[in-house]
C-alpha cells in the first residue's frame, strides 16, 4: 500500500538532498526495497533518507520523468519478444530526450539516465531509453554507428575483411 | 553539468543485451564491423523478434545442401553449405533468434527432421511449419530419429497421402492435409485412426475424401472434441448431402433461427448464401463445449463439398 502524501528524502552521490513523494518513488524498485528494508511503521513520517548512487543533476532528470509517469501502471508490464518494438516512444518522452542541448551532452545525459534507471530499478525509464538508443542506431552506416556510439575501430584490415565475408552470407 | 563516462560499453550488460533485441538484423551485421566489443556483443545477445521467416533447402549433391533464409528484409544465402561453417556463422550473428512463424520448404530435396533441428538449434519459434510436397519428403521426415512431441510444429501436406503414412507423426500443433479434391476409397481414414489423430494434433485439417463418418461416428467426434481438456480443433470436408441429412435428422434446417435450441444443439448463427458479399451459405452451432461451423452448406441445391470445423471452447 502506498501513501501518496508520504515523502522520501533521497541523498545523491554528490551530497545533495531531494525530497519526493512516494507516488514517484513507487516506480523505483531500489527505493521501494530500501524503504521496505527500513521496516518503518506505515505512519512513521518522515522516513529516514535513502542514499542513491546517482548524481544530483541526473536525479533531477529522473524525477522529472517520474513526475510525468507517476500514474503509470505497476508492476511495469514485461514485454514478450513479439511485443518488443522501438517505434512507440510517447511524444512527451521523445521531447524529454530531445531537449538535452548539444549532441555530445545528449549522449552523455542519455547514458547517465540509463545508468541511473538501472541503479534505481525503474523499468519504464530503462525501456524508453533503450528504445531511444536503438532508434539512434537503426538504419545507420557502420561509420555513423561508430560516431553515434563513440566507438574506435580496433580491428585490423584482415579482421574487417573476415567479418565482411561472414556478413556477405546475408544480402539485401 | 553531468559528470559521466561517454563509453556505451560501460552501460549495464543486461541493458546492452536488451538494446540488441531492438536492433534490426541488418544493423546487427553493421554493428559487428564497428569494434571488437560490439562484434562480441552481437554474438552473445539475442536478435530482434521476427514475425515471419522462411528457409528453403535444395540439395546440390548427396552431401551438399544449399539453403536460403528469408529473415525480414535479409536473405541468407549459401551454395556450399557445410554444417560446421553454418554453426560457426550462426553463432557469430546471434545467441538466439525468435520467430513467430518459420516455414521450412525442402523444395523436393530429402530433408530429415533431425537435420532441421540441428540447423535451427538457436532458433526459437512459436510455430515451425513444414510444407511437404511429395512422398519422398514425407518419408524422409518420418524416418528421422527425432523422438518426443513436436508441440510447436505445423505440417502442411500438399499431395494425396495414404492413411497408413499419417499415424507415424508425433503430436503437432497443426497437421493440415490438402491433396487433390478427389474421392478415393484408398485415402479414406478409418474411424479409429481419425479419433487417434484428433487426440494427437491440436489442429487437424483434412481435405475432401479423407473422412467419411456415419451419424453415430459424427456424434462421437463432437463428444470427443467437447471433452478434451486442452485446445482441440478438427476440420474436414464431406459431401454436402450427408451433412444436410445429418442436420435434418436432428431437426436442424434452413428454417432454424439463431438462438433456437434443438436437442443438445444451440444455433449460434444461420446465414443464407449472399453473392454480393461473396459469402457462402453457413450455419454455426454449439454442442456442449464444442463450437461447430459448417460452411458451403446447400439446403436445397448441393455444393460438392461442405466444410465442418469443430472446436472446443478452451
Tab-separated table of C-alpha atoms in Angstrom, chain B residues 15-136:
chain	number	residue	atom	x	y	z
B	15	UNK	CA	20.793	-3.148	-20.839
B	16	UNK	CA	23.115	-3.744	-23.800
B	17	UNK	CA	21.543	-7.170	-24.385
B	18	UNK	CA	18.073	-5.610	-24.241
B	19	UNK	CA	19.243	-2.930	-26.697
B	20	UNK	CA	20.332	-5.617	-29.144
B	21	UNK	CA	16.812	-7.102	-29.084
B	22	UNK	CA	15.600	-3.791	-30.568
B	23	UNK	CA	18.146	-3.691	-33.404
B	24	UNK	CA	17.282	-4.886	-36.912
B	25	UNK	CA	19.173	-7.862	-38.357
B	26	UNK	CA	20.958	-5.770	-40.971
B	27	UNK	CA	22.056	-3.308	-38.273
B	28	UNK	CA	23.395	-6.192	-36.155
B	29	UNK	CA	25.634	-7.054	-39.096
B	30	UNK	CA	26.844	-3.466	-39.352
B	31	UNK	CA	27.454	-3.290	-35.594
B	32	UNK	CA	29.771	-6.302	-35.952
B	33	UNK	CA	32.044	-4.077	-38.031
B	34	UNK	CA	32.248	-1.180	-35.547
B	35	UNK	CA	34.655	-2.658	-32.990
B	36	UNK	CA	35.663	-5.905	-31.258
B	37	UNK	CA	33.426	-5.297	-28.245
B	38	UNK	CA	30.317	-4.900	-30.400
B	39	UNK	CA	31.244	-7.862	-32.582
B	40	UNK	CA	31.283	-9.906	-29.361
B	41	UNK	CA	28.062	-8.302	-28.077
B	42	UNK	CA	26.261	-9.250	-31.311
B	43	UNK	CA	27.381	-12.879	-30.900
B	44	UNK	CA	26.358	-13.053	-27.235
B	45	UNK	CA	22.978	-11.314	-27.476
B	46	UNK	CA	19.579	-12.362	-28.776
B	47	UNK	CA	18.337	-10.971	-32.068
B	48	UNK	CA	15.175	-8.971	-32.570
B	49	UNK	CA	11.948	-10.987	-32.914
B	50	UNK	CA	10.889	-11.720	-36.479
B	51	UNK	CA	7.237	-12.372	-37.223
B	52	UNK	CA	7.637	-14.344	-40.433
B	53	UNK	CA	10.622	-16.074	-41.991
B	54	UNK	CA	11.259	-18.982	-44.281
B	55	UNK	CA	14.048	-21.425	-45.063
B	56	UNK	CA	14.280	-23.112	-48.430
B	57	UNK	CA	16.635	-26.055	-48.802
B	58	UNK	CA	17.831	-27.551	-52.012
B	59	UNK	CA	20.211	-30.441	-52.490
B	60	UNK	CA	23.255	-29.813	-54.634
B	61	UNK	CA	24.528	-33.350	-54.156
B	62	UNK	CA	24.054	-36.108	-51.592
B	63	UNK	CA	26.458	-34.470	-49.160
B	64	UNK	CA	25.964	-30.860	-50.175
B	65	UNK	CA	22.932	-28.777	-49.413
B	66	UNK	CA	22.160	-25.202	-50.340
B	67	UNK	CA	19.749	-23.044	-48.443
B	68	UNK	CA	18.201	-19.601	-48.391
B	69	UNK	CA	16.722	-17.995	-45.280
B	70	UNK	CA	14.384	-15.088	-45.659
B	71	UNK	CA	14.680	-13.168	-42.384
B	72	UNK	CA	12.686	-9.993	-42.676
B	73	UNK	CA	14.402	-7.975	-45.389
B	74	UNK	CA	17.534	-10.114	-45.443
B	75	UNK	CA	18.328	-13.243	-47.413
B	76	UNK	CA	20.998	-15.529	-46.009
B	77	UNK	CA	22.348	-17.427	-48.935
B	78	UNK	CA	24.913	-20.102	-49.386
B	79	UNK	CA	25.510	-22.556	-52.167
B	80	UNK	CA	28.168	-24.550	-50.395
B	81	UNK	CA	26.544	-25.440	-47.146
B	82	UNK	CA	28.655	-27.150	-44.539
B	83	UNK	CA	27.167	-27.820	-41.127
B	84	UNK	CA	30.170	-26.678	-39.063
B	85	UNK	CA	30.536	-23.490	-41.070
B	86	UNK	CA	26.833	-22.630	-40.666
B	87	UNK	CA	27.097	-23.324	-36.925
B	88	UNK	CA	30.086	-21.017	-36.624
B	89	UNK	CA	28.485	-18.200	-38.650
B	90	UNK	CA	25.126	-18.527	-36.889
B	91	UNK	CA	26.840	-18.293	-33.507
B	92	UNK	CA	28.538	-15.035	-34.556
B	93	UNK	CA	25.254	-13.424	-35.715
B	94	UNK	CA	23.166	-14.053	-32.591
B	95	UNK	CA	22.910	-16.109	-29.432
B	96	UNK	CA	19.253	-16.829	-30.096
B	97	UNK	CA	16.637	-15.625	-32.562
B	98	UNK	CA	12.853	-15.807	-32.140
B	99	UNK	CA	10.302	-16.230	-34.910
B	100	UNK	CA	6.546	-16.150	-34.974
B	101	UNK	CA	6.100	-18.359	-37.990
B	102	UNK	CA	9.069	-20.094	-39.610
B	103	UNK	CA	8.294	-22.008	-42.792
B	104	UNK	CA	10.639	-24.792	-43.886
B	105	UNK	CA	10.433	-25.776	-47.534
B	106	UNK	CA	12.622	-28.616	-48.726
B	107	UNK	CA	11.864	-27.853	-52.367
B	108	UNK	CA	11.819	-31.524	-53.328
B	109	UNK	CA	15.093	-32.430	-51.625
B	110	UNK	CA	15.234	-35.054	-48.902
B	111	UNK	CA	15.274	-33.382	-45.547
B	112	UNK	CA	15.438	-35.132	-42.217
B	113	UNK	CA	13.733	-33.645	-39.205
B	114	UNK	CA	16.814	-34.115	-37.047
B	115	UNK	CA	18.818	-32.124	-39.598
B	116	UNK	CA	16.266	-29.280	-39.384
B	117	UNK	CA	16.501	-29.369	-35.608
B	118	UNK	CA	20.279	-29.095	-35.729
B	119	UNK	CA	20.081	-26.355	-38.352
B	120	UNK	CA	17.674	-24.289	-36.259
B	121	UNK	CA	19.451	-25.033	-32.988
B	122	UNK	CA	19.297	-21.498	-31.548
B	123	UNK	CA	16.079	-20.557	-33.320
B	124	UNK	CA	13.046	-20.162	-31.098
B	125	UNK	CA	9.782	-20.451	-32.981
B	126	UNK	CA	6.186	-20.133	-31.962
B	127	UNK	CA	5.470	-22.292	-34.944
B	128	UNK	CA	7.812	-24.174	-37.274
B	129	UNK	CA	5.925	-25.060	-40.420
B	130	UNK	CA	6.889	-27.733	-42.911
B	131	UNK	CA	5.477	-27.762	-46.405
B	132	UNK	CA	5.559	-31.318	-47.717
B	133	UNK	CA	5.108	-31.684	-51.444
B	134	UNK	CA	5.708	-35.365	-52.173
B	135	UNK	CA	6.045	-38.821	-50.687
B	136	UNK	CA	9.850	-38.751	-50.601
